CSV table of C-alpha atoms and ligand atoms in Angstrom, one decimal:
chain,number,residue,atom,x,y,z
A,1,UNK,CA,-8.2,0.3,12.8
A,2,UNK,CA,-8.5,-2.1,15.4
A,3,UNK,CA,-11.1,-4.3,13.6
A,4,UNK,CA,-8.3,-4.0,10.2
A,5,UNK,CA,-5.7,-5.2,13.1
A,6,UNK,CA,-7.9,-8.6,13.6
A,7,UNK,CA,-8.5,-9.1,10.0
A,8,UNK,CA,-5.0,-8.6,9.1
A,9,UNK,CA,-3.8,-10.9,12.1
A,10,UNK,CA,-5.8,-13.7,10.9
A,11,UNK,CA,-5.9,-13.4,7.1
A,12,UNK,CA,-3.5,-16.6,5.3
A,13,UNK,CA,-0.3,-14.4,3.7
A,14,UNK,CA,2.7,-15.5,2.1
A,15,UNK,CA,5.7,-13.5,2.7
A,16,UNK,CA,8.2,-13.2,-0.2
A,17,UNK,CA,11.6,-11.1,1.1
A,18,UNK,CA,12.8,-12.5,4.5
A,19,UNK,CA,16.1,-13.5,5.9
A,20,UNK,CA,16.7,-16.5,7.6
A,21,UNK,CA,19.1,-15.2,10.7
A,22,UNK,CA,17.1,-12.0,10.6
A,23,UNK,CA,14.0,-13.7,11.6
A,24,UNK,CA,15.5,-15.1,14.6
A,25,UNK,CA,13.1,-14.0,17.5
A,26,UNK,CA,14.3,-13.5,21.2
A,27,UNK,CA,12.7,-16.8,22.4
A,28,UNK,CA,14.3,-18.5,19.7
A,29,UNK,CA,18.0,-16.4,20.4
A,30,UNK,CA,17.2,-17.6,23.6
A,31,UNK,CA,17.5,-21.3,22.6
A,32,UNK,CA,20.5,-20.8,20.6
A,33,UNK,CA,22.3,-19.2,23.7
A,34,UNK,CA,21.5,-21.6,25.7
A,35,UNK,CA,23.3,-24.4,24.0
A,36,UNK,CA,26.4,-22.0,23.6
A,37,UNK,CA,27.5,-20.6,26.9
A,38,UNK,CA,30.7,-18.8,25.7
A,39,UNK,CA,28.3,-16.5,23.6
A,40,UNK,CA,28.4,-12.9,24.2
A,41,UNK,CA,24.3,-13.3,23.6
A,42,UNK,CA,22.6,-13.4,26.8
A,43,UNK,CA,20.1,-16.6,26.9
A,44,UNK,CA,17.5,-15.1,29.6
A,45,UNK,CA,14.9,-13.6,27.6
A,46,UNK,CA,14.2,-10.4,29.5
A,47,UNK,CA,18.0,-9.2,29.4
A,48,UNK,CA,17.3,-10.3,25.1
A,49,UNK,CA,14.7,-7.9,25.0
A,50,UNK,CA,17.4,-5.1,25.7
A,51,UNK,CA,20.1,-6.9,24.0
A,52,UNK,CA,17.6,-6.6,21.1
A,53,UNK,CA,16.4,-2.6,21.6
A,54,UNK,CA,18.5,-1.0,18.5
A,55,UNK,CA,20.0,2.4,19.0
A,56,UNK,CA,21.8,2.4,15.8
A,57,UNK,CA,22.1,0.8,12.6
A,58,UNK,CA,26.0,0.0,13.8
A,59,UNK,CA,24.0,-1.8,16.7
A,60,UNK,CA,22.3,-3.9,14.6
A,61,UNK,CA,25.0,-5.1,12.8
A,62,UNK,CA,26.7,-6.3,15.4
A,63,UNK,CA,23.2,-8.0,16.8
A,64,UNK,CA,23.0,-9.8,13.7
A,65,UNK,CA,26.4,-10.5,13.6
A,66,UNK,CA,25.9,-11.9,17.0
A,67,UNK,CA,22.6,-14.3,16.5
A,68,UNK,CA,25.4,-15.5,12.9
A,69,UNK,CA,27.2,-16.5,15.6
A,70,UNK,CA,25.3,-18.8,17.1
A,71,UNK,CA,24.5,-20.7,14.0
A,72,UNK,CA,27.6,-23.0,14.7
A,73,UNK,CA,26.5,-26.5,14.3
A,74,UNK,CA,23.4,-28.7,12.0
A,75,UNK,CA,21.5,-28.6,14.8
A,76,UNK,CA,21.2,-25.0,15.1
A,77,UNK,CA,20.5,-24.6,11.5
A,78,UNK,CA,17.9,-27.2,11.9
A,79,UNK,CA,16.4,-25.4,15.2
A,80,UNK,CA,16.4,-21.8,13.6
A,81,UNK,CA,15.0,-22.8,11.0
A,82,UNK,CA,11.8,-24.9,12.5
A,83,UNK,CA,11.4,-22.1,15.1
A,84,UNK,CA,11.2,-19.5,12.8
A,85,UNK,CA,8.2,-21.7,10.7
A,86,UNK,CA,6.2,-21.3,14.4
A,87,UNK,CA,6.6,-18.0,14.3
A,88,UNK,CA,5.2,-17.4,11.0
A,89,UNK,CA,2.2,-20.1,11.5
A,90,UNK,CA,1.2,-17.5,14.8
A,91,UNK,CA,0.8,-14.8,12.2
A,92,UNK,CA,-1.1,-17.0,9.9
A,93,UNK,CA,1.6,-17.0,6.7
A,94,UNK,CA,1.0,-20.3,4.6
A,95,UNK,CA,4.0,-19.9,2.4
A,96,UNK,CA,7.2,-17.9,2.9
A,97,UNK,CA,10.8,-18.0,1.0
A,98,UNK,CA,13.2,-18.0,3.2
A,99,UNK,CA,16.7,-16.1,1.9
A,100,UNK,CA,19.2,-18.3,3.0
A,101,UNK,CA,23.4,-17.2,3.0
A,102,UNK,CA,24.6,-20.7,3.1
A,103,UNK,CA,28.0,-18.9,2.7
A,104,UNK,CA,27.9,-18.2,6.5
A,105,UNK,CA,27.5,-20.7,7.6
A,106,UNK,CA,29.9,-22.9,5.2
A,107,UNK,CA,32.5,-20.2,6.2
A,108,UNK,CA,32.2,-21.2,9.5
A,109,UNK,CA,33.2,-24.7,8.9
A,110,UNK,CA,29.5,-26.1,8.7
A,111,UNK,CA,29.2,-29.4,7.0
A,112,UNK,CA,27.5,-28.5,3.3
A,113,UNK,CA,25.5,-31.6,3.1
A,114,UNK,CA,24.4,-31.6,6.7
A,115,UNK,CA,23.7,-27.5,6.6
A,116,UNK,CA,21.3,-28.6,3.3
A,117,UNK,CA,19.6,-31.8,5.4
A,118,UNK,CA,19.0,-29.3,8.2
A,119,UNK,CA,17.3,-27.4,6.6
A,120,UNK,CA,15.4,-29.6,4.6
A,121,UNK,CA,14.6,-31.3,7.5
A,122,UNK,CA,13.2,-28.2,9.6
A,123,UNK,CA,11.2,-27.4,6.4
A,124,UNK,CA,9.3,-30.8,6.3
A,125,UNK,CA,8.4,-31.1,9.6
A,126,UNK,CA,7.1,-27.4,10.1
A,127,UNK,CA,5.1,-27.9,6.8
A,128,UNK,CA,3.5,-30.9,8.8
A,129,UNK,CA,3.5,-29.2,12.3
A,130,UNK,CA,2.0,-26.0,11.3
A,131,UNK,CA,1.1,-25.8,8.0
A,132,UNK,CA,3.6,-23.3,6.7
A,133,UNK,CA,4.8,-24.2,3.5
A,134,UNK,CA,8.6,-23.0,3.0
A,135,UNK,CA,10.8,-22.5,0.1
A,136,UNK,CA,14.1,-21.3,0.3
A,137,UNK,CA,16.3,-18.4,-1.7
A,138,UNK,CA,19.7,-18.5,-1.6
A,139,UNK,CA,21.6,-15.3,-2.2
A,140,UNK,CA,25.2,-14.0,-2.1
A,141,UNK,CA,26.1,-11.5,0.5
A,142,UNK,CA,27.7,-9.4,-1.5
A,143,UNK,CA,30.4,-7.4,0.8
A,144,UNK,CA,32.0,-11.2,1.5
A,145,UNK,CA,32.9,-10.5,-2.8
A,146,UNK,CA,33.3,-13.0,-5.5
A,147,UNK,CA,34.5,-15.8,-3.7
A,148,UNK,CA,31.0,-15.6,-2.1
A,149,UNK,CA,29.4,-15.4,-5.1
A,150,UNK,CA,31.2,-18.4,-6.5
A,151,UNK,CA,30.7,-20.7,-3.4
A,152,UNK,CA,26.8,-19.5,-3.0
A,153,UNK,CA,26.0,-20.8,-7.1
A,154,UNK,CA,28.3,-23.9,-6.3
A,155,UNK,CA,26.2,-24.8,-3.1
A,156,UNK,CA,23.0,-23.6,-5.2
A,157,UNK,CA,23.5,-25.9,-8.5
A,158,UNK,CA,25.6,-29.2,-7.0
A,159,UNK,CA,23.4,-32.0,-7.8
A,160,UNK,CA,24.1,-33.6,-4.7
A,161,UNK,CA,23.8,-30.9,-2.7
A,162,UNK,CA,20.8,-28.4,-4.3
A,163,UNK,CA,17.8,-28.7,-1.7
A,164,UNK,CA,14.3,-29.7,-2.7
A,165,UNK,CA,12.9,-26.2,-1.4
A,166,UNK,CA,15.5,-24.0,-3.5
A,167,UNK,CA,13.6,-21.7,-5.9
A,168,UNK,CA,15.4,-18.8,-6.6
A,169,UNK,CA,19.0,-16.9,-5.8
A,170,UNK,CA,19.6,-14.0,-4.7
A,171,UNK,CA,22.0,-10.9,-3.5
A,172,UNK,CA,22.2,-9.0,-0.4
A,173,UNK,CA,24.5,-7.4,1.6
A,174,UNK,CA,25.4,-3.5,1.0
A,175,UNK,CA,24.8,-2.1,-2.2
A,176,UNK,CA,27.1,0.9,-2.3
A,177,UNK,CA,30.5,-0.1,-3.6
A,178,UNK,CA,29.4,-3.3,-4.6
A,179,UNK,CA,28.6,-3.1,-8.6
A,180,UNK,CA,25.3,-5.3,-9.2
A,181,UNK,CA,26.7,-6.5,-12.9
A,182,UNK,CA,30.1,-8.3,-11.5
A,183,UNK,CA,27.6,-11.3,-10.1
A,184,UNK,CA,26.0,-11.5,-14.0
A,185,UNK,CA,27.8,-14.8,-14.4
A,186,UNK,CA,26.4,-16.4,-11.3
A,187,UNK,CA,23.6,-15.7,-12.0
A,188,UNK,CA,23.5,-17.0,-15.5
A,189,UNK,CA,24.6,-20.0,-14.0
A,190,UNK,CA,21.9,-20.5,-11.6
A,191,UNK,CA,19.2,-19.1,-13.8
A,192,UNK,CA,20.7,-21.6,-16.4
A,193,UNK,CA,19.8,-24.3,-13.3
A,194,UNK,CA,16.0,-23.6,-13.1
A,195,UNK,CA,16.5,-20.6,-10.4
A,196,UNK,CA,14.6,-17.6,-10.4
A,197,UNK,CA,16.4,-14.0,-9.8
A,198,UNK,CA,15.9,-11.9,-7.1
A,199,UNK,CA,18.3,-9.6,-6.4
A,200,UNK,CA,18.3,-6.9,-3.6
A,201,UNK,CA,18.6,-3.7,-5.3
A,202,UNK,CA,17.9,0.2,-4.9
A,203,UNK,CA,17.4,0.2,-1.6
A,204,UNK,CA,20.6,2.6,-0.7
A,205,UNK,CA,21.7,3.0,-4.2
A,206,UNK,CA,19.5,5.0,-6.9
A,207,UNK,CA,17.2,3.4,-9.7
A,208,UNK,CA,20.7,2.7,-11.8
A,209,UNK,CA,20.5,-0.4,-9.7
A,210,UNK,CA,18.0,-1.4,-10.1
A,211,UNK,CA,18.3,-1.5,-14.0
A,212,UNK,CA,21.7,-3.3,-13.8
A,213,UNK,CA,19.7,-5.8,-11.6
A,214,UNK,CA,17.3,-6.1,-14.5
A,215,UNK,CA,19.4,-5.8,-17.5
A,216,UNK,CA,22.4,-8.2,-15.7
A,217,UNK,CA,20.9,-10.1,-13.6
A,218,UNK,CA,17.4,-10.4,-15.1
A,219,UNK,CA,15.8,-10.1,-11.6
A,220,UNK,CA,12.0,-11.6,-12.1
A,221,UNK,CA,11.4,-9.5,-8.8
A,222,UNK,CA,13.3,-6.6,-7.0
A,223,UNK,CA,13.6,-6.9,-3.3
A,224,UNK,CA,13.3,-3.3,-2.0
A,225,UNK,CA,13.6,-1.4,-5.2
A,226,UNK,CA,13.1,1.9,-3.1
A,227,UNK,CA,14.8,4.4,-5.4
A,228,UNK,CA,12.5,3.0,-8.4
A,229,UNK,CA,10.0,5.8,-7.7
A,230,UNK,CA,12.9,8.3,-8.6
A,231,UNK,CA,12.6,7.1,-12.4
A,232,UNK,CA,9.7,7.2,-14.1
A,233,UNK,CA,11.0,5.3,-17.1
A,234,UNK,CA,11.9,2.7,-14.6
A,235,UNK,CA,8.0,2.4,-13.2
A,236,UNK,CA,6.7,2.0,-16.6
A,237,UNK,CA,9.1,-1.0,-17.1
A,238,UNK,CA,8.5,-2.9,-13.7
A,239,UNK,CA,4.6,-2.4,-14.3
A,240,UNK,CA,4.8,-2.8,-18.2
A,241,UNK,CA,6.8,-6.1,-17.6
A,242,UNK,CA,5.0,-7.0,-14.2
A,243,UNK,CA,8.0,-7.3,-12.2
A,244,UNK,CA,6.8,-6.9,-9.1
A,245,UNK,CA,9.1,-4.8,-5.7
A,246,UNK,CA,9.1,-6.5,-2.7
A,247,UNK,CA,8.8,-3.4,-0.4
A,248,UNK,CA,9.7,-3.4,3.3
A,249,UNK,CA,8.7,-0.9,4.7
A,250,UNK,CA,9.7,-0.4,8.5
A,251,UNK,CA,13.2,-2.2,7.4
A,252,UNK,CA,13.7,1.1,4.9
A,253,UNK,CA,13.0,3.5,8.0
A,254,UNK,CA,15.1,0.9,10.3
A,255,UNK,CA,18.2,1.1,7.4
A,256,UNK,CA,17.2,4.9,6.5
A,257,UNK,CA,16.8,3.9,3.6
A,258,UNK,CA,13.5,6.2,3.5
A,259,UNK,CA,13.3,8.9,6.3
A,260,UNK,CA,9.9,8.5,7.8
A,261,UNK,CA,7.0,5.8,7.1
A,262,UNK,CA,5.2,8.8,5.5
A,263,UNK,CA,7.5,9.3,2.9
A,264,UNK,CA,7.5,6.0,1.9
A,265,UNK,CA,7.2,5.9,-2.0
A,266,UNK,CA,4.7,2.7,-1.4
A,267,UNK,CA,2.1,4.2,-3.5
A,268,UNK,CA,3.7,6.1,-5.9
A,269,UNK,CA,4.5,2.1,-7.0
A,270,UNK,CA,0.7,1.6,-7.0
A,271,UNK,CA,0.0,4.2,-8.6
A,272,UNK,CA,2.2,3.7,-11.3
A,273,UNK,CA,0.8,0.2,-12.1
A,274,UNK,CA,3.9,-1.6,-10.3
A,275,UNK,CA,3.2,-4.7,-8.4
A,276,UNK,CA,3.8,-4.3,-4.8
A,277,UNK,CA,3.9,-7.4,-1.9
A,278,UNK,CA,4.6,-6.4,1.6
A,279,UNK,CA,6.8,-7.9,3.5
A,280,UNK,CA,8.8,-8.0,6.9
A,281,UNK,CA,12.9,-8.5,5.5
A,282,UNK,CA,14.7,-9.1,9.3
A,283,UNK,CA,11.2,-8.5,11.8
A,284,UNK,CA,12.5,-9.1,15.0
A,285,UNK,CA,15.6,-6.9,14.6
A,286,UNK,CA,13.6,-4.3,13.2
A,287,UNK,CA,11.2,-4.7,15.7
A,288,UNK,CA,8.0,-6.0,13.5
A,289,UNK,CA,6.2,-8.5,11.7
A,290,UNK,CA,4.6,-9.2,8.7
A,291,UNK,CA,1.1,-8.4,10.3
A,292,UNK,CA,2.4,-4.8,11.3
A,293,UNK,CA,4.1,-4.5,7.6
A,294,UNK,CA,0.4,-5.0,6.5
A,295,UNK,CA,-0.8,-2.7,9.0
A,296,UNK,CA,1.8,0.3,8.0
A,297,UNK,CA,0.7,-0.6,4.2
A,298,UNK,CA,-3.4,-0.1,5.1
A,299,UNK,CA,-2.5,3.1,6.0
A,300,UNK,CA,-0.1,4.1,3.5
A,301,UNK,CA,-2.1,3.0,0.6
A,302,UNK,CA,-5.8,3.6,2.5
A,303,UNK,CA,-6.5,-0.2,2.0
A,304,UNK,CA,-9.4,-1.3,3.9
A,305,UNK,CA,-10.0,-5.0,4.2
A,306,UNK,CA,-11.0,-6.2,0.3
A,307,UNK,CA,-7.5,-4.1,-0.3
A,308,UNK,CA,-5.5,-6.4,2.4
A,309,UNK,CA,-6.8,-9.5,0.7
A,310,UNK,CA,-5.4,-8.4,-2.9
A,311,UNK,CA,-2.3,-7.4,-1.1
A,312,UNK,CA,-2.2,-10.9,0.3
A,313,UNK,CA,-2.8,-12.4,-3.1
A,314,UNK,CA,-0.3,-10.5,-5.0
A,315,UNK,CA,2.3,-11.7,-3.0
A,316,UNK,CA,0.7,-14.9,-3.7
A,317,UNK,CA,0.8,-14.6,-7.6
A,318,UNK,CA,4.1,-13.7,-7.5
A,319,UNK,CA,5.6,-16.4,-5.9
A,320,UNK,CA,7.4,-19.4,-6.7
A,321,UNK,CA,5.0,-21.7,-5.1
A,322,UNK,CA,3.4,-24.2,-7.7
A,323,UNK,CA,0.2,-23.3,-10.0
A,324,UNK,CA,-2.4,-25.8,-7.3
A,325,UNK,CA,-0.7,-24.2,-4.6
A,326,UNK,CA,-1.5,-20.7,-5.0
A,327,UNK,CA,-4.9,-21.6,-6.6
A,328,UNK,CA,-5.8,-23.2,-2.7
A,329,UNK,CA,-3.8,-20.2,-1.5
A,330,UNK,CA,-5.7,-17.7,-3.5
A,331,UNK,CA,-9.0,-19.7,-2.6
A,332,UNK,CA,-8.4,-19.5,1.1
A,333,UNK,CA,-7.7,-15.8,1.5
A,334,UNK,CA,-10.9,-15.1,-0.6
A,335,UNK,CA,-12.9,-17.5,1.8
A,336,UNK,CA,-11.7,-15.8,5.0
A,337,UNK,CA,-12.4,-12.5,3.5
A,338,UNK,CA,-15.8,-13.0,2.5
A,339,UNK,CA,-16.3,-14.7,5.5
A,340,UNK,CA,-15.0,-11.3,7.4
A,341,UNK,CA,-17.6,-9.2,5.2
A,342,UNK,CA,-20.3,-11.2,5.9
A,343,UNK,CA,-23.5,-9.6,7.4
B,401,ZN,ZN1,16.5,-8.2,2.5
């Protein structure tokens, strides 16, 4: 395993489902605390470490709720943002979407067109800087209700405002008690705008989700889609239609959504024909990264390293990135492989 550990750690991936405060690392909570002293968050990073040790799921609400806190000003957008693009280039991904809840932060009294030129910003120097290519996904957080939803496809499809990196749209936030169908006219509206759907759904709801994501929100991916392997009906229409799950696995055991990595229903997908990309949803909060996400999904599925590599170019298929962009994508993940394999 340890040799799979090197080849995973250097192979070029592209990560698909993660969140934009949820990737916000110790060292780079550290930054953000530093230029906010009145912040509960502590700014020395050996006390973060603690602060970041989850007992509960009710702890890491409040963690997250803590880091949204200190997202108060352009600048800390823009920072976040730029830091979190390092972290990805250290774990060699080329190309990530980013889901971004712009609602949060224009909530909090952000300035919309400086929040957008922040971010824009952070994503064209850390394409130059380290070669990560990022594209963003904004999606409603779905407890904060209709108003949300309305604001989120507002900020998403405002000529002025819409960001060059925007691709899709999106919906997060807790599933149970939150109906997937009621957002089916914001996302008509962005899909309507070019956007592609990807909705969050049966992760901690059953496979009924998962079709109302389909059916009302024609979802072109699934992020999590869990409870999918409880329907067999349901696998033969992801695979028939090749709409592919983005799985997370250690964020399912993290959320409970699935009890222990060993029950994971990550190949029962495969095995049903359903396209599967691996990715790392909120790492450091659940305390991982998209190299350990491969890791858990070598083992899972018994991938050894020609496995990894399609992995890696599944998720690459199915993204939003342009046609030459995977092509080079696709190119260099075959070159490093071979290059691996070679006698
Ligand atoms: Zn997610």
């Amino acid at each position: 395993m340890t040799d799979l550990h090197a080849f995973i750690a250097g192979l070029p991936k592209a990560e698909l489902h993660v969140h934009h405060v949820g990737s916000a690392s110790p060292r780079i909570v550290s930054e953000l605390a530093a230029r906010h002293h009145d912040s509960k968050v502590p700014s020395d990073p050996e006390a973060l470490v603690d602060f970041f040790t989850f007992t509960d799921f009710a702890h890491f609400i409040d963690v997250y709720l803590s880091v949204v806190d200190l997202i108060r000003a352009p600048e800390d957008v823009r920072l976040l943002t730029y830091e979190v693009a390092r972290d990805m280039a250290r774990q060699q991904i080329r190309y990530a979407e980013l889901t971004i809840t712009p609602f949060s932060s224009t909530r909090r009294g952000i300035d919309e067109g400086a929040f957008m030129d922040a971010i824009e910003d952070a994503r064209i120097a850390a394409e130059a800087d380290f070669g990560t290519i990022l594209r963003w996904c904004f999606d409603i957080p779905g407890e904060a209700g209709l108003e949300s939803a309305e604001e989120t496809v507002r900020l998403a499809t405002t000529d002025k405002l819409r960001p060059e990196g925007l691709v899709s749209f999106g919906l997060g936030g807790p599933e149970i008690g939150v109906p997937r169908p009621q957002f089916k006219p914001y996302f008509d509206r962005a899909i309507a705008a070019g956007l592609h759907s990807v909705p969050h759904a049966g992760e901690t709801t059953g496979p009924e989700t998962v079709w109302d994501a389909l059916t009302d929100l024609r979802a072109e991916r699934i992020g999590h889609g869990t409870s999918s392997a409880r329907d067999p009906k349901l696998l033969a229409h992801l695979a028939e239609h090749r709409i592919p799950l983005e799985v997370c696995p250690t964020s399912n055991i993290a959320t409970r959504a699935v009890r222990t990595l060993d029950e994971h229903p990550m190949k029962t997908f495969v095995e049903a024909g359903v396209v599967v990309t691996v990715n790392s949803d909120d790492p450091p909060m659940f305390g991982t990264d998209l190299n350990n996400e491969y890791a858990v999904a070598a083992r899972l599925l018994g991938l050894d390293e020609r496995g990894l590599a399609e992995l890696a170019k599944n998720a690459v298929d199915v993204s939003f990135l342009d046609a030459p962009g995977k092509a080079a994508l696709a190119a260099e993940i075959d070159t490093y492989t071979a290059g691996w394999l070679a006698p």
